[in-house]
Amino acid sequence: MILTTTIVRLRDKLPLAATTDDSMEPSMLSKYTSEQKEIIRKLHDASEPRASIESGPFNHHYLIAHGLIYITICDRSYPRKLAFTYLDELDREFYNSNGHRIEQPDLRPFAFINFDNFMQKTKRVYEDTRTTVNLDKLNSELQDVTRVMTKNIEDLLQRGDSLDRMTNLSSSLRAESSKYRRAAKRINIEAMIRQYAPITGAGLIFVFLIWYMFLR
Protein backbone atom coordinates (compact mmCIF):
# COMPACT_ATOMS: atom_id res chain seq x y z
CA MET A 1 0.00 0.00 0.00
CA ILE A 2 1.21 3.50 -0.87
CA LEU A 3 0.76 5.81 2.09
CA THR A 4 2.30 9.23 1.41
CA THR A 5 4.03 10.83 -1.56
CA THR A 6 5.91 14.12 -1.74
CA ILE A 7 7.51 16.03 -4.60
CA VAL A 8 10.40 18.31 -3.64
CA ARG A 9 12.76 20.54 -5.61
CA LEU A 10 16.22 19.05 -5.23
CA ARG A 11 18.41 22.15 -5.06
CA ASP A 12 16.65 23.89 -2.16
CA LYS A 13 14.31 21.15 -0.84
CA LEU A 14 11.22 23.25 -1.56
CA PRO A 15 8.10 21.04 -1.29
CA LEU A 16 5.99 21.37 -4.43
CA ALA A 17 3.19 18.82 -3.98
CA ALA A 18 2.15 16.07 -1.57
CA THR A 19 -0.53 13.55 -0.83
CA THR A 20 -1.22 11.61 2.38
CA ASP A 21 -3.28 8.58 3.32
CA ASP A 22 -5.64 9.68 6.11
CA SER A 23 -5.91 6.13 7.44
CA MET A 24 -2.42 6.34 8.92
CA GLU A 25 -2.35 7.07 12.66
CA PRO A 26 -1.19 10.68 13.33
CA SER A 27 1.65 9.61 15.65
CA MET A 28 2.92 7.09 13.12
CA LEU A 29 2.50 9.56 10.28
CA SER A 30 4.54 12.14 12.19
CA LYS A 31 7.35 9.65 12.85
CA TYR A 32 7.72 8.53 9.24
CA THR A 33 7.28 11.95 7.67
CA SER A 34 10.08 13.15 9.96
CA GLU A 35 12.26 10.36 8.62
CA GLN A 36 11.25 11.36 5.11
CA LYS A 37 12.38 14.94 5.75
CA GLU A 38 15.77 13.69 6.98
CA ILE A 39 16.18 11.56 3.86
CA ILE A 40 15.31 14.53 1.64
CA ARG A 41 17.80 16.69 3.52
CA LYS A 42 20.60 14.23 2.68
CA LEU A 43 19.90 14.15 -1.06
CA HIS A 44 21.90 16.18 -3.56
CA ASP A 45 23.12 16.07 -7.17
CA ALA A 46 25.60 13.23 -6.49
CA SER A 47 23.08 11.01 -4.69
CA GLU A 48 21.90 7.72 -6.12
CA PRO A 49 19.00 8.55 -8.49
CA ARG A 50 16.77 5.96 -6.83
CA ALA A 51 16.95 4.08 -3.54
CA SER A 52 14.88 2.29 -0.92
CA ILE A 53 15.30 2.94 2.80
CA GLU A 54 13.87 0.33 5.14
CA SER A 55 12.19 1.51 8.33
CA GLY A 56 10.26 -0.94 10.46
CA PRO A 57 7.03 -1.99 8.72
CA PHE A 58 7.53 0.59 5.95
CA ASN A 59 9.91 1.51 3.14
CA HIS A 60 10.83 4.94 1.87
CA HIS A 61 11.37 4.87 -1.90
CA TYR A 62 12.71 7.90 -3.73
CA LEU A 63 13.43 8.89 -7.32
CA ILE A 64 15.54 11.87 -8.41
CA ALA A 65 14.69 13.15 -11.91
CA HIS A 66 14.63 16.53 -13.68
CA GLY A 67 15.96 18.31 -10.59
CA LEU A 68 13.13 16.94 -8.46
CA ILE A 69 12.79 14.39 -5.67
CA TYR A 70 9.79 12.06 -5.70
CA ILE A 71 9.57 10.18 -2.41
CA THR A 72 6.91 7.82 -1.12
CA ILE A 73 6.24 5.74 1.99
CA CYS A 74 4.90 2.24 1.33
CA ASP A 75 4.15 -0.86 3.34
CA ARG A 76 7.22 -3.09 3.58
CA SER A 77 5.37 -5.79 1.62
CA TYR A 78 4.54 -3.49 -1.29
CA PRO A 79 6.60 -4.49 -4.38
CA ARG A 80 9.55 -2.18 -5.03
CA LYS A 81 9.09 -2.54 -8.78
CA LEU A 82 5.57 -1.11 -8.55
CA ALA A 83 6.73 1.67 -6.20
CA PHE A 84 9.34 2.90 -8.67
CA THR A 85 6.99 2.50 -11.63
CA TYR A 86 4.52 4.66 -9.69
CA LEU A 87 7.18 7.32 -9.07
CA ASP A 88 8.24 7.23 -12.72
CA GLU A 89 4.64 7.83 -13.77
CA LEU A 90 4.35 10.80 -11.42
CA ASP A 91 7.57 12.22 -12.83
CA ARG A 92 6.40 11.95 -16.44
CA GLU A 93 3.10 13.69 -15.74
CA PHE A 94 4.45 16.34 -13.36
CA TYR A 95 7.41 17.31 -15.54
CA ASN A 96 5.35 17.37 -18.73
CA SER A 97 2.74 19.58 -17.07
CA ASN A 98 4.91 21.80 -14.88
CA GLY A 99 8.53 21.39 -15.97
CA HIS A 100 8.68 24.92 -17.36
CA ARG A 101 7.80 26.36 -13.94
CA ILE A 102 9.74 24.31 -11.43
CA GLU A 103 12.82 26.55 -11.44
CA GLN A 104 10.95 29.80 -10.91
CA PRO A 105 12.60 31.61 -7.97
CA ASP A 106 9.33 32.94 -6.55
CA LEU A 107 7.61 29.58 -6.10
CA ARG A 108 5.93 29.10 -2.75
CA PRO A 109 5.77 25.80 -0.83
CA PHE A 110 3.20 23.42 -2.32
CA ALA A 111 2.71 25.68 -5.34
CA PHE A 112 1.46 22.63 -7.29
CA ILE A 113 -0.99 21.38 -4.68
CA ASN A 114 -3.55 20.76 -7.46
CA PHE A 115 -1.32 17.94 -8.67
CA ASP A 116 -2.64 16.05 -5.64
CA ASN A 117 -5.63 15.02 -7.77
CA PHE A 118 -3.42 13.16 -10.23
CA MET A 119 -1.36 11.67 -7.39
CA GLN A 120 -4.46 10.35 -5.64
CA LYS A 121 -5.87 8.92 -8.86
CA THR A 122 -2.56 7.25 -9.74
CA LYS A 123 -2.15 5.93 -6.20
CA ARG A 124 -5.53 4.23 -6.44
CA VAL A 125 -4.46 2.55 -9.68
CA TYR A 126 -1.39 1.14 -7.93
CA GLU A 127 -3.16 0.19 -4.69
CA ASP A 128 -4.15 -3.36 -5.65
CA THR A 129 -1.07 -5.28 -6.74
CA ARG A 130 -3.26 -8.14 -8.04
CA THR A 131 -4.93 -6.22 -10.87
CA THR A 132 -4.03 -7.24 -14.41
CA VAL A 133 -2.44 -3.86 -15.11
CA ASN A 134 -0.20 -4.02 -12.07
CA LEU A 135 0.70 -7.66 -12.64
CA ASP A 136 1.81 -6.67 -16.14
CA LYS A 137 3.97 -3.94 -14.63
CA LEU A 138 5.47 -6.41 -12.17
CA ASN A 139 6.31 -8.78 -15.00
CA SER A 140 7.74 -6.04 -17.20
CA GLU A 141 11.50 -6.02 -17.76
CA LEU A 142 11.55 -2.24 -18.15
CA GLN A 143 11.79 -1.56 -14.42
CA ASP A 144 14.92 -3.25 -13.05
CA VAL A 145 15.14 -2.78 -9.28
CA THR A 146 17.84 -5.38 -8.63
CA ARG A 147 20.53 -2.67 -8.66
CA VAL A 148 18.58 -0.10 -6.63
CA MET A 149 20.39 0.92 -3.47
CA THR A 150 18.79 -0.37 -0.26
CA LYS A 151 19.58 1.19 3.11
CA ASN A 152 18.35 0.88 6.66
CA ILE A 153 16.99 4.05 8.25
CA GLU A 154 19.15 3.55 11.36
CA ASP A 155 22.32 3.35 9.28
CA LEU A 156 21.27 6.47 7.43
CA LEU A 157 20.17 8.68 10.32
CA GLN A 158 22.10 7.37 13.33
CA ARG A 159 25.35 6.14 11.78
CA GLY A 160 25.50 8.83 9.15
CA ASP A 161 25.60 6.59 6.08
CA SER A 162 25.56 8.43 2.77
CA LEU A 163 23.09 7.97 -0.05
CA ASP A 164 25.85 8.58 -2.60
CA ARG A 165 28.15 5.82 -1.36
CA MET A 166 27.37 3.59 -4.32
CA THR A 167 28.41 6.41 -6.66
CA ASN A 168 31.75 6.67 -4.88
CA LEU A 169 32.03 2.89 -4.92
CA SER A 170 31.32 2.85 -8.64
CA SER A 171 34.05 5.45 -9.18
CA SER A 172 36.46 3.36 -7.14
CA LEU A 173 35.55 0.24 -9.09
CA ARG A 174 36.08 2.08 -12.37
CA ALA A 175 39.49 3.27 -11.14
CA GLU A 176 40.42 -0.24 -10.01
CA SER A 177 39.22 -1.68 -13.31
CA SER A 178 41.31 0.82 -15.24
CA LYS A 179 44.33 0.00 -13.09
CA TYR A 180 43.92 -3.72 -13.69
CA ARG A 181 43.52 -3.16 -17.44
CA ARG A 182 46.80 -1.24 -17.52
CA ALA A 183 48.51 -3.94 -15.47
CA ALA A 184 47.18 -6.66 -17.77
CA LYS A 185 48.37 -4.75 -20.82
CA ARG A 186 51.85 -4.37 -19.30
CA ILE A 187 51.98 -8.08 -18.45
CA ASN A 188 50.98 -8.99 -22.01
CA ILE A 189 53.71 -6.76 -23.44
CA GLU A 190 56.30 -8.25 -21.09
CA ALA A 191 55.18 -11.76 -22.06
CA MET A 192 55.54 -10.91 -25.74
CA ILE A 193 59.02 -9.54 -25.12
CA ARG A 194 60.03 -12.68 -23.25
CA GLN A 195 58.55 -14.84 -26.02
CA TYR A 196 60.04 -13.08 -29.02
CA ALA A 197 63.22 -11.53 -27.62
CA PRO A 198 65.33 -14.72 -28.12
CA ILE A 199 64.08 -15.07 -31.71
CA THR A 200 64.71 -11.42 -32.43
CA GLY A 201 68.15 -11.61 -30.83
CA ALA A 202 69.08 -14.70 -32.84
CA GLY A 203 67.87 -13.03 -36.02
CA LEU A 204 70.00 -9.96 -35.37
CA ILE A 205 73.04 -12.12 -34.69
CA PHE A 206 72.43 -14.04 -37.95
CA VAL A 207 72.12 -10.80 -39.93
CA PHE A 208 75.27 -9.47 -38.32
CA LEU A 209 77.18 -12.65 -39.21
CA ILE A 210 76.01 -12.50 -42.85
CA TRP A 211 77.06 -8.88 -43.05
CA TYR A 212 80.40 -9.56 -41.35
CA MET A 213 81.29 -12.58 -43.47
CA PHE A 214 80.02 -11.58 -46.93
CA LEU A 215 79.11 -7.94 -47.20
CA ARG A 216 81.67 -5.86 -45.39
PDB file of C-alpha atoms in Angstrom:
ATOM      1  CA  MET A   1       0.000   0.000   0.000  1.00  0.00           C
ATOM      2  CA  ILE A   2       1.215   3.496  -0.874  1.00  0.00           C
ATOM      3  CA  LEU A   3       0.759   5.812   2.094  1.00  0.00           C
ATOM      4  CA  THR A   4       2.303   9.226   1.407  1.00  0.00           C
ATOM      5  CA  THR A   5       4.031  10.830  -1.557  1.00  0.00           C
ATOM      6  CA  THR A   6       5.910  14.118  -1.736  1.00  0.00           C
ATOM      7  CA  ILE A   7       7.507  16.026  -4.602  1.00  0.00           C
ATOM      8  CA  VAL A   8      10.397  18.311  -3.645  1.00  0.00           C
ATOM      9  CA  ARG A   9      12.757  20.541  -5.614  1.00  0.00           C
ATOM     10  CA  LEU A  10      16.217  19.055  -5.233  1.00  0.00           C
ATOM     11  CA  ARG A  11      18.406  22.151  -5.059  1.00  0.00           C
ATOM     12  CA  ASP A  12      16.652  23.893  -2.164  1.00  0.00           C
ATOM     13  CA  LYS A  13      14.310  21.150  -0.844  1.00  0.00           C
ATOM     14  CA  LEU A  14      11.219  23.254  -1.559  1.00  0.00           C
ATOM     15  CA  PRO A  15       8.102  21.037  -1.289  1.00  0.00           C
ATOM     16  CA  LEU A  16       5.993  21.366  -4.433  1.00  0.00           C
ATOM     17  CA  ALA A  17       3.190  18.824  -3.981  1.00  0.00           C
ATOM     18  CA  ALA A  18       2.155  16.072  -1.568  1.00  0.00           C
ATOM     19  CA  THR A  19      -0.534  13.547  -0.831  1.00  0.00           C
ATOM     20  CA  THR A  20      -1.217  11.605   2.380  1.00  0.00           C
ATOM     21  CA  ASP A  21      -3.283   8.581   3.322  1.00  0.00           C
ATOM     22  CA  ASP A  22      -5.644   9.681   6.108  1.00  0.00           C
ATOM     23  CA  SER A  23      -5.909   6.125   7.435  1.00  0.00           C
ATOM     24  CA  MET A  24      -2.418   6.338   8.921  1.00  0.00           C
ATOM     25  CA  GLU A  25      -2.345   7.075  12.663  1.00  0.00           C
ATOM     26  CA  PRO A  26      -1.185  10.684  13.332  1.00  0.00           C
ATOM     27  CA  SER A  27       1.651   9.614  15.647  1.00  0.00           C
ATOM     28  CA  MET A  28       2.920   7.089  13.119  1.00  0.00           C
ATOM     29  CA  LEU A  29       2.505   9.561  10.277  1.00  0.00           C
ATOM     30  CA  SER A  30       4.535  12.137  12.188  1.00  0.00           C
ATOM     31  CA  LYS A  31       7.353   9.653  12.846  1.00  0.00           C
ATOM     32  CA  TYR A  32       7.720   8.526   9.236  1.00  0.00           C
ATOM     33  CA  THR A  33       7.275  11.945   7.666  1.00  0.00           C
ATOM     34  CA  SER A  34      10.081  13.149   9.965  1.00  0.00           C
ATOM     35  CA  GLU A  35      12.259  10.356   8.618  1.00  0.00           C
ATOM     36  CA  GLN A  36      11.255  11.357   5.110  1.00  0.00           C
ATOM     37  CA  LYS A  37      12.385  14.936   5.748  1.00  0.00           C
ATOM     38  CA  GLU A  38      15.768  13.691   6.979  1.00  0.00           C
ATOM     39  CA  ILE A  39      16.176  11.560   3.859  1.00  0.00           C
ATOM     40  CA  ILE A  40      15.310  14.528   1.639  1.00  0.00           C
ATOM     41  CA  ARG A  41      17.800  16.689   3.520  1.00  0.00           C
ATOM     42  CA  LYS A  42      20.598  14.228   2.675  1.00  0.00           C
ATOM     43  CA  LEU A  43      19.900  14.152  -1.055  1.00  0.00           C
ATOM     44  CA  HIS A  44      21.898  16.183  -3.565  1.00  0.00           C
ATOM     45  CA  ASP A  45      23.119  16.071  -7.166  1.00  0.00           C
ATOM     46  CA  ALA A  46      25.596  13.231  -6.490  1.00  0.00           C
ATOM     47  CA  SER A  47      23.082  11.008  -4.689  1.00  0.00           C
ATOM     48  CA  GLU A  48      21.903   7.724  -6.118  1.00  0.00           C
ATOM     49  CA  PRO A  49      19.003   8.554  -8.492  1.00  0.00           C
ATOM     50  CA  ARG A  50      16.770   5.957  -6.829  1.00  0.00           C
ATOM     51  CA  ALA A  51      16.946   4.082  -3.542  1.00  0.00           C
ATOM     52  CA  SER A  52      14.878   2.291  -0.918  1.00  0.00           C
ATOM     53  CA  ILE A  53      15.304   2.945   2.805  1.00  0.00           C
ATOM     54  CA  GLU A  54      13.868   0.325   5.137  1.00  0.00           C
ATOM     55  CA  SER A  55      12.190   1.515   8.328  1.00  0.00           C
ATOM     56  CA  GLY A  56      10.256  -0.940  10.462  1.00  0.00           C
ATOM     57  CA  PRO A  57       7.029  -1.990   8.717  1.00  0.00           C
ATOM     58  CA  PHE A  58       7.530   0.594   5.947  1.00  0.00           C
ATOM     59  CA  ASN A  59       9.915   1.509   3.142  1.00  0.00           C
ATOM     60  CA  HIS A  60      10.827   4.944   1.871  1.00  0.00           C
ATOM     61  CA  HIS A  61      11.375   4.868  -1.899  1.00  0.00           C
ATOM     62  CA  TYR A  62      12.713   7.899  -3.732  1.00  0.00           C
ATOM     63  CA  LEU A  63      13.430   8.894  -7.318  1.00  0.00           C
ATOM     64  CA  ILE A  64      15.542  11.870  -8.414  1.00  0.00           C
ATOM     65  CA  ALA A  65      14.692  13.148 -11.910  1.00  0.00           C
ATOM     66  CA  HIS A  66      14.635  16.532 -13.678  1.00  0.00           C
ATOM     67  CA  GLY A  67      15.961  18.312 -10.595  1.00  0.00           C
ATOM     68  CA  LEU A  68      13.135  16.942  -8.457  1.00  0.00           C
ATOM     69  CA  ILE A  69      12.793  14.390  -5.670  1.00  0.00           C
ATOM     70  CA  TYR A  70       9.790  12.061  -5.703  1.00  0.00           C
ATOM     71  CA  ILE A  71       9.575  10.179  -2.409  1.00  0.00           C
ATOM     72  CA  THR A  72       6.909   7.817  -1.122  1.00  0.00           C
ATOM     73  CA  ILE A  73       6.245   5.739   1.986  1.00  0.00           C
ATOM     74  CA  CYS A  74       4.902   2.240   1.334  1.00  0.00           C
ATOM     75  CA  ASP A  75       4.154  -0.865   3.337  1.00  0.00           C
ATOM     76  CA  ARG A  76       7.225  -3.090   3.577  1.00  0.00           C
ATOM     77  CA  SER A  77       5.374  -5.792   1.621  1.00  0.00           C
ATOM     78  CA  TYR A  78       4.544  -3.487  -1.295  1.00  0.00           C
ATOM     79  CA  PRO A  79       6.600  -4.493  -4.382  1.00  0.00           C
ATOM     80  CA  ARG A  80       9.547  -2.180  -5.033  1.00  0.00           C
ATOM     81  CA  LYS A  81       9.092  -2.542  -8.776  1.00  0.00           C
ATOM     82  CA  LEU A  82       5.570  -1.113  -8.546  1.00  0.00           C
ATOM     83  CA  ALA A  83       6.725   1.667  -6.198  1.00  0.00           C
ATOM     84  CA  PHE A  84       9.339   2.895  -8.666  1.00  0.00           C
ATOM     85  CA  THR A  85       6.991   2.499 -11.634  1.00  0.00           C
ATOM     86  CA  TYR A  86       4.519   4.662  -9.692  1.00  0.00           C
ATOM     87  CA  LEU A  87       7.184   7.321  -9.071  1.00  0.00           C
ATOM     88  CA  ASP A  88       8.237   7.231 -12.723  1.00  0.00           C
ATOM     89  CA  GLU A  89       4.642   7.829 -13.770  1.00  0.00           C
ATOM     90  CA  LEU A  90       4.354  10.796 -11.417  1.00  0.00           C
ATOM     91  CA  ASP A  91       7.572  12.224 -12.831  1.00  0.00           C
ATOM     92  CA  ARG A  92       6.395  11.947 -16.438  1.00  0.00           C
ATOM     93  CA  GLU A  93       3.105  13.693 -15.737  1.00  0.00           C
ATOM     94  CA  PHE A  94       4.453  16.339 -13.356  1.00  0.00           C
ATOM     95  CA  TYR A  95       7.413  17.310 -15.538  1.00  0.00           C
ATOM     96  CA  ASN A  96       5.345  17.365 -18.731  1.00  0.00           C
ATOM     97  CA  SER A  97       2.743  19.582 -17.072  1.00  0.00           C
ATOM     98  CA  ASN A  98       4.912  21.800 -14.878  1.00  0.00           C
ATOM     99  CA  GLY A  99       8.533  21.387 -15.969  1.00  0.00           C
ATOM    100  CA  HIS A 100       8.676  24.922 -17.363  1.00  0.00           C
ATOM    101  CA  ARG A 101       7.797  26.363 -13.935  1.00  0.00           C
ATOM    102  CA  ILE A 102       9.744  24.305 -11.427  1.00  0.00           C
ATOM    103  CA  GLU A 103      12.825  26.549 -11.437  1.00  0.00           C
ATOM    104  CA  GLN A 104      10.949  29.797 -10.910  1.00  0.00           C
ATOM    105  CA  PRO A 105      12.597  31.611  -7.968  1.00  0.00           C
ATOM    106  CA  ASP A 106       9.326  32.945  -6.549  1.00  0.00           C
ATOM    107  CA  LEU A 107       7.611  29.575  -6.102  1.00  0.00           C
ATOM    108  CA  ARG A 108       5.931  29.099  -2.752  1.00  0.00           C
ATOM    109  CA  PRO A 109       5.771  25.804  -0.834  1.00  0.00           C
ATOM    110  CA  PHE A 110       3.199  23.420  -2.319  1.00  0.00           C
ATOM    111  CA  ALA A 111       2.706  25.679  -5.337  1.00  0.00           C
ATOM    112  CA  PHE A 112       1.461  22.635  -7.289  1.00  0.00           C
ATOM    113  CA  ILE A 113      -0.992  21.385  -4.681  1.00  0.00           C
ATOM    114  CA  ASN A 114      -3.551  20.757  -7.460  1.00  0.00           C
ATOM    115  CA  PHE A 115      -1.318  17.942  -8.672  1.00  0.00           C
ATOM    116  CA  ASP A 116      -2.640  16.054  -5.637  1.00  0.00           C
ATOM    117  CA  ASN A 117      -5.628  15.024  -7.768  1.00  0.00           C
ATOM    118  CA  PHE A 118      -3.422  13.162 -10.229  1.00  0.00           C
ATOM    119  CA  MET A 119      -1.365  11.673  -7.388  1.00  0.00           C
ATOM    120  CA  GLN A 120      -4.456  10.348  -5.639  1.00  0.00           C
ATOM    121  CA  LYS A 121      -5.873   8.918  -8.857  1.00  0.00           C
ATOM    122  CA  THR A 122      -2.555   7.249  -9.739  1.00  0.00           C
ATOM    123  CA  LYS A 123      -2.147   5.927  -6.195  1.00  0.00           C
ATOM    124  CA  ARG A 124      -5.527   4.231  -6.435  1.00  0.00           C
ATOM    125  CA  VAL A 125      -4.459   2.547  -9.679  1.00  0.00           C
ATOM    126  CA  TYR A 126      -1.393   1.142  -7.930  1.00  0.00           C
ATOM    127  CA  GLU A 127      -3.163   0.190  -4.689  1.00  0.00           C
ATOM    128  CA  ASP A 128      -4.151  -3.359  -5.648  1.00  0.00           C
ATOM    129  CA  THR A 129      -1.068  -5.281  -6.743  1.00  0.00           C
ATOM    130  CA  ARG A 130      -3.263  -8.137  -8.036  1.00  0.00           C
ATOM    131  CA  THR A 131      -4.931  -6.217 -10.869  1.00  0.00           C
ATOM    132  CA  THR A 132      -4.025  -7.238 -14.405  1.00  0.00           C
ATOM    133  CA  VAL A 133      -2.438  -3.862 -15.108  1.00  0.00           C
ATOM    134  CA  ASN A 134      -0.197  -4.017 -12.066  1.00  0.00           C
ATOM    135  CA  LEU A 135       0.696  -7.662 -12.640  1.00  0.00           C
ATOM    136  CA  ASP A 136       1.809  -6.669 -16.143  1.00  0.00           C
ATOM    137  CA  LYS A 137       3.974  -3.942 -14.628  1.00  0.00           C
ATOM    138  CA  LEU A 138       5.474  -6.409 -12.166  1.00  0.00           C
ATOM    139  CA  ASN A 139       6.310  -8.779 -15.004  1.00  0.00           C
ATOM    140  CA  SER A 140       7.738  -6.039 -17.200  1.00  0.00           C
ATOM    141  CA  GLU A 141      11.497  -6.021 -17.762  1.00  0.00           C
ATOM    142  CA  LEU A 142      11.549  -2.243 -18.149  1.00  0.00           C
ATOM    143  CA  GLN A 143      11.792  -1.564 -14.418  1.00  0.00           C
ATOM    144  CA  ASP A 144      14.915  -3.252 -13.048  1.00  0.00           C
ATOM    145  CA  VAL A 145      15.143  -2.783  -9.276  1.00  0.00           C
ATOM    146  CA  THR A 146      17.842  -5.382  -8.632  1.00  0.00           C
ATOM    147  CA  ARG A 147      20.527  -2.672  -8.660  1.00  0.00           C
ATOM    148  CA  VAL A 148      18.584  -0.102  -6.630  1.00  0.00           C
ATOM    149  CA  MET A 149      20.392   0.915  -3.467  1.00  0.00           C
ATOM    150  CA  THR A 150      18.788  -0.366  -0.265  1.00  0.00           C
ATOM    151  CA  LYS A 151      19.583   1.190   3.109  1.00  0.00           C
ATOM    152  CA  ASN A 152      18.346   0.880   6.661  1.00  0.00           C
ATOM    153  CA  ILE A 153      16.992   4.046   8.254  1.00  0.00           C
ATOM    154  CA  GLU A 154      19.148   3.551  11.361  1.00  0.00           C
ATOM    155  CA  ASP A 155      22.325   3.349   9.281  1.00  0.00           C
ATOM    156  CA  LEU A 156      21.271   6.467   7.432  1.00  0.00           C
ATOM    157  CA  LEU A 157      20.166   8.682  10.317  1.00  0.00           C
ATOM    158  CA  GLN A 158      22.101   7.373  13.330  1.00  0.00           C
ATOM    159  CA  ARG A 159      25.349   6.143  11.779  1.00  0.00           C
ATOM    160  CA  GLY A 160      25.504   8.834   9.147  1.00  0.00           C
ATOM    161  CA  ASP A 161      25.602   6.590   6.077  1.00  0.00           C
ATOM    162  CA  SER A 162      25.555   8.433   2.773  1.00  0.00           C
ATOM    163  CA  LEU A 163      23.091   7.973  -0.055  1.00  0.00           C
ATOM    164  CA  ASP A 164      25.847   8.584  -2.600  1.00  0.00           C
ATOM    165  CA  ARG A 165      28.145   5.823  -1.356  1.00  0.00           C
ATOM    166  CA  MET A 166      27.370   3.592  -4.321  1.00  0.00           C
ATOM    167  CA  THR A 167      28.411   6.411  -6.661  1.00  0.00           C
ATOM    168  CA  ASN A 168      31.747   6.669  -4.884  1.00  0.00           C
ATOM    169  CA  LEU A 169      32.031   2.892  -4.923  1.00  0.00           C
ATOM    170  CA  SER A 170      31.323   2.853  -8.637  1.00  0.00           C
ATOM    171  CA  SER A 171      34.046   5.452  -9.179  1.00  0.00           C
ATOM    172  CA  SER A 172      36.458   3.357  -7.142  1.00  0.00           C
ATOM    173  CA  LEU A 173      35.546   0.241  -9.088  1.00  0.00           C
ATOM    174  CA  ARG A 174      36.080   2.081 -12.367  1.00  0.00           C
ATOM    175  CA  ALA A 175      39.493   3.266 -11.138  1.00  0.00           C
ATOM    176  CA  GLU A 176      40.418  -0.237 -10.012  1.00  0.00           C
ATOM    177  CA  SER A 177      39.223  -1.680 -13.308  1.00  0.00           C
ATOM    178  CA  SER A 178      41.308   0.819 -15.236  1.00  0.00           C
ATOM    179  CA  LYS A 179      44.332   0.003 -13.087  1.00  0.00           C
ATOM    180  CA  TYR A 180      43.919  -3.722 -13.693  1.00  0.00           C
ATOM    181  CA  ARG A 181      43.516  -3.161 -17.440  1.00  0.00           C
ATOM    182  CA  ARG A 182      46.800  -1.237 -17.518  1.00  0.00           C
ATOM    183  CA  ALA A 183      48.513  -3.941 -15.469  1.00  0.00           C
ATOM    184  CA  ALA A 184      47.178  -6.663 -17.773  1.00  0.00           C
ATOM    185  CA  LYS A 185      48.373  -4.750 -20.824  1.00  0.00           C
ATOM    186  CA  ARG A 186      51.849  -4.371 -19.300  1.00  0.00           C
ATOM    187  CA  ILE A 187      51.977  -8.082 -18.446  1.00  0.00           C
ATOM    188  CA  ASN A 188      50.981  -8.987 -22.014  1.00  0.00           C
ATOM    189  CA  ILE A 189      53.715  -6.757 -23.444  1.00  0.00           C
ATOM    190  CA  GLU A 190      56.303  -8.250 -21.091  1.00  0.00           C
ATOM    191  CA  ALA A 191      55.181 -11.759 -22.063  1.00  0.00           C
ATOM    192  CA  MET A 192      55.538 -10.911 -25.743  1.00  0.00           C
ATOM    193  CA  ILE A 193      59.023  -9.535 -25.123  1.00  0.00           C
ATOM    194  CA  ARG A 194      60.031 -12.682 -23.252  1.00  0.00           C
ATOM    195  CA  GLN A 195      58.553 -14.841 -26.020  1.00  0.00           C
ATOM    196  CA  TYR A 196      60.040 -13.078 -29.018  1.00  0.00           C
ATOM    197  CA  ALA A 197      63.222 -11.535 -27.624  1.00  0.00           C
ATOM    198  CA  PRO A 198      65.327 -14.721 -28.124  1.00  0.00           C
ATOM    199  CA  ILE A 199      64.080 -15.075 -31.706  1.00  0.00           C
ATOM    200  CA  THR A 200      64.708 -11.416 -32.431  1.00  0.00           C
ATOM    201  CA  GLY A 201      68.154 -11.607 -30.831  1.00  0.00           C
ATOM    202  CA  ALA A 202      69.082 -14.696 -32.842  1.00  0.00           C
ATOM    203  CA  GLY A 203      67.872 -13.028 -36.016  1.00  0.00           C
ATOM    204  CA  LEU A 204      69.999  -9.964 -35.366  1.00  0.00           C
ATOM    205  CA  ILE A 205      73.036 -12.117 -34.691  1.00  0.00           C
ATOM    206  CA  PHE A 206      72.431 -14.038 -37.949  1.00  0.00           C
ATOM    207  CA  VAL A 207      72.117 -10.800 -39.930  1.00  0.00           C
ATOM    208  CA  PHE A 208      75.270  -9.470 -38.324  1.00  0.00           C
ATOM    209  CA  LEU A 209      77.178 -12.653 -39.213  1.00  0.00           C
ATOM    210  CA  ILE A 210      76.006 -12.504 -42.846  1.00  0.00           C
ATOM    211  CA  TRP A 211      77.062  -8.875 -43.046  1.00  0.00           C
ATOM    212  CA  TYR A 212      80.396  -9.562 -41.349  1.00  0.00           C
ATOM    213  CA  MET A 213      81.287 -12.582 -43.469  1.00  0.00           C
ATOM    214  CA  PHE A 214      80.023 -11.580 -46.926  1.00  0.00           C
ATOM    215  CA  LEU A 215      79.109  -7.935 -47.198  1.00  0.00           C
ATOM    216  CA  ARG A 216      81.666  -5.861 -45.387  1.00  0.00           C
TER     217      ARG A 216
END
